[in-house]
GROMACS .gro file of C-alpha atoms in nm:
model
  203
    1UNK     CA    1  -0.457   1.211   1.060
    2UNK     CA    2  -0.399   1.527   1.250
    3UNK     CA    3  -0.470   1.372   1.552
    4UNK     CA    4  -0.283   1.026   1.431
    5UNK     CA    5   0.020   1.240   1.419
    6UNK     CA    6   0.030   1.364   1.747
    7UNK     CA    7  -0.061   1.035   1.942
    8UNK     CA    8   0.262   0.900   1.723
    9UNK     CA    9   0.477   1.138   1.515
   10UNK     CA   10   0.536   1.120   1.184
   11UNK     CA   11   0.690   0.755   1.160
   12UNK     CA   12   0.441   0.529   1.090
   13UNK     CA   13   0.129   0.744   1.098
   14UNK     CA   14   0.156   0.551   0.705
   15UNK     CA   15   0.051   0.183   0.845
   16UNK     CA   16  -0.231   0.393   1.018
   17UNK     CA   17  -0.333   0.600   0.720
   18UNK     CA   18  -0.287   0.290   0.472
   19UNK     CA   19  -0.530   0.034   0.736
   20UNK     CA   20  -0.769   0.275   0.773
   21UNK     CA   21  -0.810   0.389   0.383
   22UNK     CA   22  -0.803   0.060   0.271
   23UNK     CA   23  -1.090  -0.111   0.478
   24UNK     CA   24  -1.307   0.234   0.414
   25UNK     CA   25  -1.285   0.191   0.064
   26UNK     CA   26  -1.390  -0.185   0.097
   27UNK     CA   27  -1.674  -0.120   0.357
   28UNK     CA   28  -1.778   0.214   0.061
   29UNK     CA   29  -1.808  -0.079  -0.232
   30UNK     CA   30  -1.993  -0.301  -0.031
   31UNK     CA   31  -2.261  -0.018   0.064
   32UNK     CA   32  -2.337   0.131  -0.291
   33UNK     CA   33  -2.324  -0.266  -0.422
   34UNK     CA   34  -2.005  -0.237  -0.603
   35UNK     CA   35  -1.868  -0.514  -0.742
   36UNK     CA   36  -1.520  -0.440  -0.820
   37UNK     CA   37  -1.303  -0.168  -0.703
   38UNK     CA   38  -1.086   0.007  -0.997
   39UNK     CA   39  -0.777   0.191  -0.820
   40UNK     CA   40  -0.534   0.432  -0.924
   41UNK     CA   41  -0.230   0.265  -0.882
   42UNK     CA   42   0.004   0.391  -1.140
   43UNK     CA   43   0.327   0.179  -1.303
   44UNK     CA   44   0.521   0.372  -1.033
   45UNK     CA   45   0.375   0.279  -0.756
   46UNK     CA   46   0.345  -0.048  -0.840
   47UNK     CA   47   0.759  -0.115  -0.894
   48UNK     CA   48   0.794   0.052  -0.591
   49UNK     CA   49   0.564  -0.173  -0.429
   50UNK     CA   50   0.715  -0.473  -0.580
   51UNK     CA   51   1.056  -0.352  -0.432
   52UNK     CA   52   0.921  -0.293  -0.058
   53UNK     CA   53   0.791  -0.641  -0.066
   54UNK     CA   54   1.126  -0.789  -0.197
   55UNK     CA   55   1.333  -0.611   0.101
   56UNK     CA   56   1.037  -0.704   0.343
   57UNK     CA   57   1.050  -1.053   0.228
   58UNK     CA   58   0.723  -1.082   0.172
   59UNK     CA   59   0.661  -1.366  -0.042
   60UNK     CA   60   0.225  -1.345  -0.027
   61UNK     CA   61   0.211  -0.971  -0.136
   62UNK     CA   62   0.480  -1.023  -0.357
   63UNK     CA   63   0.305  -1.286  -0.495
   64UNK     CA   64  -0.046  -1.057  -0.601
   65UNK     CA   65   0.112  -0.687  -0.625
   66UNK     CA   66   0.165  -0.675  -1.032
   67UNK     CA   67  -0.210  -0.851  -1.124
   68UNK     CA   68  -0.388  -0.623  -1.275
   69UNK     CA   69  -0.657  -0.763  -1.129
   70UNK     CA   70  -0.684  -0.941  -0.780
   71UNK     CA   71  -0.919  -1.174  -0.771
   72UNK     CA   72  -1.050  -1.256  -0.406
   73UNK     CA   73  -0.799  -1.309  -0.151
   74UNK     CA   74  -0.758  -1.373   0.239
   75UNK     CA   75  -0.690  -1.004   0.329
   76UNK     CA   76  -0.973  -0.855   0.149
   77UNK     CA   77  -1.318  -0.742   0.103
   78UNK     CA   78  -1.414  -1.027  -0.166
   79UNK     CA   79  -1.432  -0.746  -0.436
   80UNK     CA   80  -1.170  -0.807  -0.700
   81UNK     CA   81  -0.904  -0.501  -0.730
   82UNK     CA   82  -0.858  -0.390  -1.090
   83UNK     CA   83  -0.554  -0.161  -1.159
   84UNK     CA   84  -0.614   0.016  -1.536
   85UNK     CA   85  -0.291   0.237  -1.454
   86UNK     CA   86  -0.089  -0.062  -1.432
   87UNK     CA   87   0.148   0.010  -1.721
   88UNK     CA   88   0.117   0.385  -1.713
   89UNK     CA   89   0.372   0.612  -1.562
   90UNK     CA   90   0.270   0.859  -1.334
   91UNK     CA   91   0.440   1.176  -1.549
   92UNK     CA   92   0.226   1.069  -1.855
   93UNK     CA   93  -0.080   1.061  -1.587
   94UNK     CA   94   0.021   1.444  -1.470
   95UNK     CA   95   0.073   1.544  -1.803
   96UNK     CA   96  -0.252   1.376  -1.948
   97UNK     CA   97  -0.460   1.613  -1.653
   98UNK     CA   98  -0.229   1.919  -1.736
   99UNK     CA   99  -0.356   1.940  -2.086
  100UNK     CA  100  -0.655   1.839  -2.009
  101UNK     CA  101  -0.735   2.152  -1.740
  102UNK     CA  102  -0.830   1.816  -1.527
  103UNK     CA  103  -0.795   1.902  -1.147
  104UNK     CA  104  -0.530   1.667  -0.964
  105UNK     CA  105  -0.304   1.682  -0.669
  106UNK     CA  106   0.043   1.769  -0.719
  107UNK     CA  107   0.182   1.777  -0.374
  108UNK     CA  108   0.302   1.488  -0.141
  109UNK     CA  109   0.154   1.390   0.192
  110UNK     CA  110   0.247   1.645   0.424
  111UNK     CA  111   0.236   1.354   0.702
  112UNK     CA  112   0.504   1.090   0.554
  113UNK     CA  113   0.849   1.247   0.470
  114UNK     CA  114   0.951   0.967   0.669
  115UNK     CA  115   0.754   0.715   0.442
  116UNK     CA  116   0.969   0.398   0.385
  117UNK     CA  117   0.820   0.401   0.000
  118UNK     CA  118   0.978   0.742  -0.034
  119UNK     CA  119   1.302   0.608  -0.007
  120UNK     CA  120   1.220   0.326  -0.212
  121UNK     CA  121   1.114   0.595  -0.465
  122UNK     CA  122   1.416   0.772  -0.432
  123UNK     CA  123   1.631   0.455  -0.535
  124UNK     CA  124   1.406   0.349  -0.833
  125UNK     CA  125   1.493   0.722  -1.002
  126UNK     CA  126   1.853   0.669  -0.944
  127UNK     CA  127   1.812   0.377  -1.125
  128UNK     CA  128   1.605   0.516  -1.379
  129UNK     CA  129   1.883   0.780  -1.457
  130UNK     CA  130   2.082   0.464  -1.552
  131UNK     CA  131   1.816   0.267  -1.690
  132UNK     CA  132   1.514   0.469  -1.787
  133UNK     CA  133   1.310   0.171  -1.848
  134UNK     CA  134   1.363   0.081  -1.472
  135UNK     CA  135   1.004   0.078  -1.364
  136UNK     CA  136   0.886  -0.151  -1.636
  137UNK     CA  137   1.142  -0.362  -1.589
  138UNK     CA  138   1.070  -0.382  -1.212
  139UNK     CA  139   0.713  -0.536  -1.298
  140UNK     CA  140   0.789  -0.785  -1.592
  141UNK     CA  141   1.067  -0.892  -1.367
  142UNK     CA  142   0.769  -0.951  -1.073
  143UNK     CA  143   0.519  -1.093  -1.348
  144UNK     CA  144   0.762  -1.368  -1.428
  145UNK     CA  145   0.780  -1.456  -1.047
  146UNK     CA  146   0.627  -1.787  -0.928
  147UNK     CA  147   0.510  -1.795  -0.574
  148UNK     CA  148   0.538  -2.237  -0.450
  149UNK     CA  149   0.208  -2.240  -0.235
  150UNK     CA  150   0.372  -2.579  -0.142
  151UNK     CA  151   0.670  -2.360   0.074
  152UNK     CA  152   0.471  -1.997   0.160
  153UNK     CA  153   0.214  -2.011   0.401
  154UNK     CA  154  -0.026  -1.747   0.342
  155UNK     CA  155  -0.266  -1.634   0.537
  156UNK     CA  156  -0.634  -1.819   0.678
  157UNK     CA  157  -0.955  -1.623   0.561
  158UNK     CA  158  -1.122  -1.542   0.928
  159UNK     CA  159  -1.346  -1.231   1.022
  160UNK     CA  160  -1.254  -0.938   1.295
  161UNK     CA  161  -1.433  -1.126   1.621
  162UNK     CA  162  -1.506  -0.746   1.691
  163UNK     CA  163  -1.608  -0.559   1.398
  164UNK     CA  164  -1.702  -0.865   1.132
  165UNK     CA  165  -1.459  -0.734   0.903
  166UNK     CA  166  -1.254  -1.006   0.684
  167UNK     CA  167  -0.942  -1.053   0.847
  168UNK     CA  168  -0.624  -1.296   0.848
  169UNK     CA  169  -0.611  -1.279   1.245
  170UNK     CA  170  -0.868  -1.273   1.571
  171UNK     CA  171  -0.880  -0.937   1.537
  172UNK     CA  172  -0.838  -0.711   1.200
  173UNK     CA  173  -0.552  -0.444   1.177
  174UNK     CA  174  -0.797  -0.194   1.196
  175UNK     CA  175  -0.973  -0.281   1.545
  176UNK     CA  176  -0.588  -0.331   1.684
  177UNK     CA  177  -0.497   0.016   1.541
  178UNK     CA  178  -0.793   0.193   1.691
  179UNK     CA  179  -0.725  -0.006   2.076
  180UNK     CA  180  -0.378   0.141   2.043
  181UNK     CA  181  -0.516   0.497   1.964
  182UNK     CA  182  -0.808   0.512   2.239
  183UNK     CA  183  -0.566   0.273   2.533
  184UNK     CA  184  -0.307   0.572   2.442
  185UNK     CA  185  -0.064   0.243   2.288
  186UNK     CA  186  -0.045   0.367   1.982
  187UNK     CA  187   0.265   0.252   1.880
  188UNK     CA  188   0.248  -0.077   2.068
  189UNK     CA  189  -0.033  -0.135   1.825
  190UNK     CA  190   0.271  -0.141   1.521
  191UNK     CA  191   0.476  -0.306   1.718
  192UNK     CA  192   0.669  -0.047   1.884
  193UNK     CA  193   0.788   0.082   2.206
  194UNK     CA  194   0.681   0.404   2.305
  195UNK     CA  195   1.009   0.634   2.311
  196UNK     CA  196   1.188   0.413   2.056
  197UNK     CA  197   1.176   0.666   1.789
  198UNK     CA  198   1.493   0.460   1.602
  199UNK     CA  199   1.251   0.216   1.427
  200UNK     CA  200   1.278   0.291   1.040
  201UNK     CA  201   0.879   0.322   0.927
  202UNK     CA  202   0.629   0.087   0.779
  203UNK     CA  203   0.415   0.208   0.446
   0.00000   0.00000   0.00000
């Protein structure tokens, strides 16, 4: 990420660091034979999810976010997702490893305090200070959403014509990331111009 950072600054380096986690973690099941990958997705990180999605617009993730599990789908491995932390808020998570003398990390990325979730973060605990149950809320209220696969197009299974990889275009996110990085088009790569710093960040 070090290097990330300094091809692009610190807005956006979170599409980069998201891609790249996300397809290592699917290419690390398939080698040991996994056959479904358990994350650590907490209840606060999946209302702010739900939230980004709603202000993105985007109907497909919306759609799949609050399942606890995700069965196979066009943008991934083939391994179903399984969240156990679903309904558990991060404190009680903290707190649970505090008393426990469990080892954890405590700090936030040093590389996104431009992060568009933090500021989505930021609003749900204003809300929370009106409505403590805010978070829960957040995902009933998404588990009670219907997605009409008659109206949303979502997207064709294909596989990355370069590295194999499943992908929902020619080329996977990944492979266009990495062109960016070694063609020095970096941000071209997320859609951006290469001195306009004014774009508000993707997570």
């Amino acid at each position: 990420m070090d290097e990330i950072v300094k091809e692009i600054g610190l807005n956006n380096n979170c599409t980069f660091c998201g891609v790249f986690r996300r397809q290592a973690l699917d290419r690390g099941a398939i080698m040991v034979k996994a056959d479904k990958i358990l994350t650590g997705h907490n209840a606060d990180d999946i209302a702010e999810t739900v939230y980004m999605n709603i202000l993105r617009g985007d109907f497909f993730r919306l759609g799949k976010c609050v399942d606890i599990i995700t069965a196979q789908q066009a943008d991934d491995s083939g391994l179903p997702r399984a969240k156990p932390f679903k309904y558990t808020y991060e404190k009680e998570i903290v707190m649970y490893a505090h008393f426990k003398r469990l080892d954890y990390f405590s700090t936030e990325c040093i590389y996104s305090p431009n992060a568009y979730r933090g500021y989505v973060r930021e609003l749900i605990k204003d809300l929370e200070k009106i409505r403590p149950s805010t978070i829960i809320d957040i995902i009933h209220s998404a588990e009670q959403m219907k997605i009409d696969v008659q109206t949303v197009k979502f997207p064709k299974k294909m596989y990355c014509t370069r590295c194999g990889f499943v992908s929902s275009n020619e080329l996977c996110k990944a492979c266009v990331l990495l062109q960016g990085l070694n063609t020095g088009k970096a941000k071209q790569a997320i859609g951006r111009k290469k001195n306009d710093d004014q774009v508000k960040p993707i997570d």
